[in-house]
Amino acid sequence: MILVTGATGNLGRELMARLPADGVRALDRGAGADLSRPETLAEPLQAVDTVFLIWPFLTADGATATLDVIARHAQRVVYLSSTAVRFGRDTDPITRLHSDLEQAVQQSGLEWTILRADTFASNALGWAGQLRAGDVVRGPDSAATAVIDPADIAAVAERLLRQPQPGTTHTVTGPEVLSRADQVAILGTALGRRLTFAPTPLDEARAQLLADGRPQALVDALIDSAANRPPSDLVTTTVSDLTGRPARTFREWADRHVGAFSPGSEWTPYTGPSCVNGSSSSSAARRRVGIRW
């Protein structure tokens, strides 16, 4: 039995669809299970062998206690991390979070596997509102990365969950390094429109995020990430190595999601600028983030 956290996100839905219904269980906050409250995890962990872990907070506070409970029931954990960890934990708060979680997972006593993913293609859904209204995407710029389709991350995760490789770290990327301007242009090709990306100065982006009601801690993390994360030319073959087929391009992802960006679409995605969307938890120090994967 596999317990999947983050099962309703872009990645989680893809992963749940790949696993047999009688061999997978979603962590259900609606039923009272919550990673921030380890005492609520015993029931969903019953008969679970492996946990696919997405940590939905801006800090690693409480992770050790949660992993302790997981270790009392399960044998192994696959943790979804970030390729940015290789730049060092002090690059920005989001990278620091993943670095700290990797360390906690490795020290948990569980058989562990770490899956580091590059920028999610589905982050572009945050531009859908702007593109349904016009042909310009405005927002803070960030370093180019090898954007990856969440479906490919899910395919690799499935392989690691079904055929465990304890003590290993796997880095998954898309097949090409893309800037935000590149992504917007590719979306334009898929939509048959001429689209442009207009970078927003970071101080203006910060003010807008705060005005939109985002928590201060989340806004600081997003802006620090945009300002400080180095450019990346990393492209890996992990997807093809573990699944037997090449990683999908951003254009392939865009072709499957054109409806979300088309005028008149009634589908409303999260409109934040990065892979996290904040809302207040019971503690200001531990912000839950509704991760769009």
Short mmCIF file of C-alpha atoms in Angstrom, two decimals:
data_model
loop_
_atom_site.label_atom_id
_atom_site.label_comp_id
_atom_site.label_asym_id
_atom_site.label_seq_id
_atom_site.Cartn_x
_atom_site.Cartn_y
_atom_site.Cartn_z
CA MET A 1 0.00 0.00 0.00
CA ILE A 2 1.27 3.47 -0.99
CA LEU A 3 0.15 6.67 0.75
CA VAL A 4 0.28 9.71 -1.54
CA THR A 5 0.38 13.20 -0.06
CA GLY A 6 -0.56 16.13 -2.28
CA ALA A 7 -2.84 13.76 -4.19
CA THR A 8 -5.14 16.49 -5.54
CA GLY A 9 -2.39 18.65 -7.09
CA ASN A 10 -1.18 18.62 -10.69
CA LEU A 11 1.45 15.98 -9.95
CA GLY A 12 -0.61 14.10 -7.38
CA ARG A 13 -3.51 13.56 -9.77
CA GLU A 14 -1.16 12.21 -12.43
CA LEU A 15 0.47 9.86 -9.93
CA MET A 16 -2.81 8.60 -8.46
CA ALA A 17 -4.03 7.74 -11.96
CA ARG A 18 -0.94 5.59 -12.54
CA LEU A 19 -1.20 3.51 -9.39
CA PRO A 20 -3.67 0.64 -8.88
CA ALA A 21 -6.76 1.74 -6.96
CA ASP A 22 -6.43 -1.14 -4.51
CA GLY A 23 -2.78 -0.30 -3.79
CA VAL A 24 -2.86 3.45 -3.20
CA ARG A 25 -4.36 5.75 -0.61
CA ALA A 26 -4.55 9.55 -0.65
CA LEU A 27 -3.86 11.54 2.50
CA ASP A 28 -7.25 13.13 3.10
CA ARG A 29 -7.27 16.42 5.01
CA GLY A 30 -11.03 16.43 4.70
CA ALA A 31 -11.06 13.37 6.96
CA GLY A 32 -8.85 15.12 9.50
CA ALA A 33 -5.42 13.81 8.46
CA ASP A 34 -2.83 16.59 8.41
CA LEU A 35 0.96 16.49 8.05
CA SER A 36 1.19 19.38 10.50
CA ARG A 37 -0.51 17.22 13.15
CA PRO A 38 1.40 13.93 13.38
CA GLU A 39 -1.14 12.50 15.79
CA THR A 40 -3.70 12.41 12.96
CA LEU A 41 -1.56 10.21 10.69
CA ALA A 42 -1.77 6.83 12.40
CA GLU A 43 -5.05 5.82 10.76
CA PRO A 44 -4.15 6.70 7.14
CA LEU A 45 -0.78 4.98 7.64
CA GLN A 46 -2.33 1.65 8.60
CA ALA A 47 -0.97 -1.12 6.32
CA VAL A 48 1.07 1.42 4.33
CA ASP A 49 4.50 0.33 3.12
CA THR A 50 5.60 3.45 1.25
CA VAL A 51 4.82 7.17 1.49
CA PHE A 52 5.15 9.62 -1.39
CA LEU A 53 5.90 12.81 0.50
CA ILE A 54 5.21 16.37 -0.60
CA TRP A 55 5.86 18.79 2.25
CA PRO A 56 3.26 21.63 2.03
CA PHE A 57 4.95 24.19 4.28
CA LEU A 58 7.50 26.97 3.88
CA THR A 59 9.84 25.61 6.55
CA ALA A 60 10.93 22.18 7.76
CA ASP A 61 9.54 22.86 11.24
CA GLY A 62 7.73 19.75 12.44
CA ALA A 63 9.09 17.47 9.72
CA THR A 64 11.04 15.27 12.14
CA ALA A 65 7.96 14.58 14.25
CA THR A 66 5.93 13.74 11.15
CA LEU A 67 8.65 11.44 9.81
CA ASP A 68 8.85 9.72 13.20
CA VAL A 69 5.18 8.77 12.91
CA ILE A 70 5.62 7.65 9.32
CA ALA A 71 8.57 5.47 10.37
CA ARG A 72 6.44 3.69 12.98
CA HIS A 73 4.15 2.40 10.24
CA ALA A 74 5.86 2.50 6.84
CA GLN A 75 9.13 1.11 5.58
CA ARG A 76 10.13 3.64 2.95
CA VAL A 77 9.56 7.20 1.77
CA VAL A 78 9.96 8.90 -1.61
CA TYR A 79 10.38 12.65 -1.08
CA LEU A 80 9.66 15.21 -3.80
CA SER A 81 12.44 17.80 -3.68
CA SER A 82 13.83 20.46 -6.02
CA THR A 83 16.76 20.57 -8.43
CA ALA A 84 17.67 23.92 -6.85
CA VAL A 85 19.07 22.09 -3.80
CA ARG A 86 22.33 21.63 -5.69
CA PHE A 87 22.92 25.41 -5.48
CA GLY A 88 23.15 25.27 -1.67
CA ARG A 89 20.58 25.65 1.08
CA ASP A 90 21.07 29.41 1.50
CA THR A 91 20.11 30.34 -2.07
CA ASP A 92 16.53 31.19 -1.09
CA PRO A 93 13.90 30.05 1.45
CA ILE A 94 12.26 27.50 -0.85
CA THR A 95 15.60 25.85 -1.63
CA ARG A 96 16.44 25.89 2.08
CA LEU A 97 13.16 24.11 2.80
CA HIS A 98 13.92 21.29 0.36
CA SER A 99 17.50 20.97 1.58
CA ASP A 100 16.35 20.68 5.19
CA LEU A 101 13.67 18.15 4.27
CA GLU A 102 16.15 16.01 2.37
CA GLN A 103 18.34 15.90 5.47
CA ALA A 104 15.37 15.04 7.71
CA VAL A 105 14.28 12.25 5.36
CA GLN A 106 17.78 10.81 5.23
CA GLN A 107 17.98 10.78 9.03
CA SER A 108 14.47 9.38 9.56
CA GLY A 109 15.40 5.71 9.75
CA LEU A 110 13.18 5.01 6.74
CA GLU A 111 14.43 3.60 3.48
CA TRP A 112 14.51 6.81 1.47
CA THR A 113 14.57 7.91 -2.13
CA ILE A 114 14.74 11.57 -3.16
CA LEU A 115 13.18 12.81 -6.38
CA ARG A 116 14.43 16.28 -7.33
CA ALA A 117 12.28 17.99 -9.94
CA ASP A 118 12.92 21.11 -12.00
CA THR A 119 10.33 23.84 -12.70
CA PHE A 120 6.85 22.40 -13.28
CA ALA A 121 5.28 23.16 -16.67
CA SER A 122 1.98 23.50 -14.81
CA ASN A 123 3.29 26.64 -13.11
CA ALA A 124 2.29 28.35 -16.37
CA LEU A 125 -1.35 27.82 -15.41
CA GLY A 126 -0.80 30.82 -13.15
CA TRP A 127 -0.85 32.95 -16.30
CA ALA A 128 -4.21 31.66 -17.52
CA GLY A 129 -6.24 34.56 -16.19
CA GLN A 130 -4.02 37.11 -17.92
CA LEU A 131 -4.02 35.19 -21.20
CA ARG A 132 -7.76 34.75 -21.23
CA ALA A 133 -7.98 38.54 -21.00
CA GLY A 134 -5.16 39.57 -23.34
CA ASP A 135 -1.86 38.71 -25.01
CA VAL A 136 0.63 39.91 -22.39
CA VAL A 137 1.88 38.04 -19.32
CA ARG A 138 3.20 40.32 -16.58
CA GLY A 139 5.11 39.06 -13.58
CA PRO A 140 8.54 38.74 -11.97
CA ASP A 141 11.18 37.11 -14.14
CA SER A 142 13.32 34.24 -12.92
CA ALA A 143 16.23 32.13 -14.06
CA ALA A 144 15.71 29.82 -17.02
CA THR A 145 15.37 26.11 -16.20
CA ALA A 146 14.58 22.83 -17.96
CA VAL A 147 10.81 22.94 -17.42
CA ILE A 148 9.26 19.51 -16.86
CA ASP A 149 5.78 18.12 -17.44
CA PRO A 150 4.22 16.90 -14.15
CA ALA A 151 3.13 13.77 -16.03
CA ASP A 152 6.79 12.88 -16.50
CA ILE A 153 7.55 13.44 -12.83
CA ALA A 154 4.63 11.16 -12.01
CA ALA A 155 5.94 8.48 -14.35
CA VAL A 156 9.34 8.53 -12.64
CA ALA A 157 7.71 8.60 -9.19
CA GLU A 158 5.61 5.56 -10.11
CA ARG A 159 8.73 3.65 -11.11
CA LEU A 160 10.49 4.54 -7.84
CA LEU A 161 7.42 3.60 -5.79
CA ARG A 162 6.93 0.26 -7.54
CA GLN A 163 10.61 -0.63 -7.78
CA PRO A 164 12.29 0.99 -4.75
CA GLN A 165 15.85 2.24 -5.02
CA PRO A 166 16.70 3.04 -1.37
CA GLY A 167 19.40 5.59 -0.68
CA THR A 168 19.34 7.15 -4.15
CA THR A 169 18.63 10.64 -5.48
CA HIS A 170 17.09 11.15 -8.91
CA THR A 171 16.98 14.49 -10.75
CA VAL A 172 14.26 14.97 -13.37
CA THR A 173 14.15 17.80 -15.90
CA GLY A 174 12.46 18.56 -19.16
CA PRO A 175 14.39 18.31 -22.46
CA GLU A 176 15.19 22.01 -22.92
CA VAL A 177 16.09 25.06 -20.84
CA LEU A 178 13.42 27.75 -21.12
CA SER A 179 13.00 31.26 -19.77
CA ARG A 180 9.59 32.61 -18.87
CA ALA A 181 9.61 34.56 -22.13
CA ASP A 182 10.31 31.31 -23.98
CA GLN A 183 7.38 29.60 -22.26
CA VAL A 184 5.00 32.44 -23.07
CA ALA A 185 6.08 32.37 -26.73
CA ILE A 186 5.53 28.61 -26.90
CA LEU A 187 2.09 29.03 -25.36
CA GLY A 188 1.39 31.57 -28.09
CA THR A 189 2.32 29.05 -30.78
CA ALA A 190 0.02 26.45 -29.22
CA LEU A 191 -2.81 28.99 -29.02
CA GLY A 192 -2.19 30.50 -32.44
CA ARG A 193 -1.59 33.91 -30.89
CA ARG A 194 1.37 36.28 -30.60
CA LEU A 195 2.04 36.48 -26.87
CA THR A 196 4.69 38.44 -25.00
CA PHE A 197 6.17 38.36 -21.51
CA ALA A 198 6.60 41.70 -19.72
CA PRO A 199 8.87 41.34 -16.66
CA THR A 200 7.66 43.13 -13.56
CA PRO A 201 10.25 44.77 -11.26
CA LEU A 202 10.57 42.72 -8.10
CA ASP A 203 9.44 45.53 -5.79
CA GLU A 204 6.27 45.94 -7.86
CA ALA A 205 5.71 42.19 -7.89
CA ARG A 206 6.10 42.06 -4.10
CA ALA A 207 3.59 44.87 -3.63
CA GLN A 208 1.08 43.20 -5.94
CA LEU A 209 1.38 39.82 -4.20
CA LEU A 210 0.83 41.44 -0.83
CA ALA A 211 -2.13 43.40 -2.20
CA ASP A 212 -3.60 40.13 -3.48
CA GLY A 213 -3.62 38.85 0.09
CA ARG A 214 -0.63 36.51 -0.03
CA PRO A 215 1.05 35.91 3.35
CA GLN A 216 4.19 37.96 3.96
CA ALA A 217 6.36 34.85 4.49
CA LEU A 218 5.24 33.35 1.19
CA VAL A 219 5.77 36.60 -0.73
CA ASP A 220 9.27 36.94 0.71
CA ALA A 221 10.09 33.36 -0.32
CA LEU A 222 8.82 33.80 -3.87
CA ILE A 223 10.60 37.11 -4.43
CA ASP A 224 13.85 35.83 -2.91
CA SER A 225 13.67 32.81 -5.20
CA ALA A 226 13.11 34.97 -8.29
CA ALA A 227 15.94 37.31 -7.31
CA ASN A 228 18.59 34.86 -6.14
CA ARG A 229 18.22 31.48 -7.81
CA PRO A 230 21.04 31.05 -10.36
CA PRO A 231 20.43 30.21 -14.03
CA SER A 232 20.52 26.49 -14.81
CA ASP A 233 21.63 24.62 -17.89
CA LEU A 234 20.96 21.23 -16.29
CA VAL A 235 19.18 18.73 -18.55
CA THR A 236 19.03 15.10 -17.40
CA THR A 237 18.02 11.83 -19.04
CA THR A 238 16.32 10.49 -15.92
CA VAL A 239 12.86 10.37 -17.49
CA SER A 240 14.04 8.24 -20.41
CA ASP A 241 16.36 6.18 -18.21
CA LEU A 242 13.53 5.15 -15.86
CA THR A 243 10.50 5.14 -18.16
CA GLY A 244 11.94 4.17 -21.54
CA ARG A 245 10.70 7.30 -23.34
CA PRO A 246 12.01 10.87 -23.58
CA ALA A 247 10.72 13.70 -21.44
CA ARG A 248 7.88 15.67 -23.00
CA THR A 249 8.52 19.19 -24.29
CA PHE A 250 6.82 22.27 -22.92
CA ARG A 251 5.03 22.55 -26.28
CA GLU A 252 3.51 19.10 -25.74
CA TRP A 253 2.29 20.18 -22.31
CA ALA A 254 0.89 23.43 -23.77
CA ASP A 255 -0.97 21.56 -26.52
CA ARG A 256 -2.75 19.48 -23.88
CA HIS A 257 -3.77 22.55 -21.86
CA VAL A 258 -4.76 25.14 -24.46
CA GLY A 259 -8.31 25.23 -23.09
CA ALA A 260 -7.13 26.72 -19.81
CA PHE A 261 -5.72 29.77 -21.61
CA SER A 262 -8.47 30.37 -24.15
CA PRO A 263 -10.89 33.31 -23.84
CA GLY A 264 -14.24 32.15 -22.51
CA SER A 265 -12.79 29.26 -20.54
CA GLU A 266 -14.61 28.77 -17.27
CA TRP A 267 -11.77 26.85 -15.68
CA THR A 268 -9.97 28.99 -13.12
CA PRO A 269 -6.51 27.83 -12.00
CA TYR A 270 -4.47 29.22 -9.17
CA THR A 271 -2.97 32.51 -10.38
CA GLY A 272 0.18 32.75 -8.28
CA PRO A 273 3.64 33.26 -9.78
CA SER A 274 5.44 30.12 -8.67
CA CYS A 275 4.93 26.55 -7.55
CA VAL A 276 3.41 27.50 -4.22
CA ASN A 277 0.31 29.31 -3.10
CA GLY A 278 0.12 30.40 0.49
CA SER A 279 -2.67 30.46 3.00
CA SER A 280 -2.38 30.91 6.72
CA SER A 281 -2.00 27.89 8.95
CA SER A 282 -2.46 27.90 12.69
CA SER A 283 1.10 29.10 13.11
CA ALA A 284 2.68 32.10 11.43
CA ALA A 285 6.01 30.29 11.49
CA ARG A 286 4.67 27.30 9.58
CA ARG A 287 2.82 28.49 6.51
CA ARG A 288 0.92 25.82 4.65
CA VAL A 289 1.36 26.21 0.91
CA GLY A 290 -1.09 24.65 -1.51
CA ILE A 291 1.54 23.26 -3.84
CA ARG A 292 0.41 23.26 -7.44
CA TRP A 293 2.08 19.94 -8.14
#
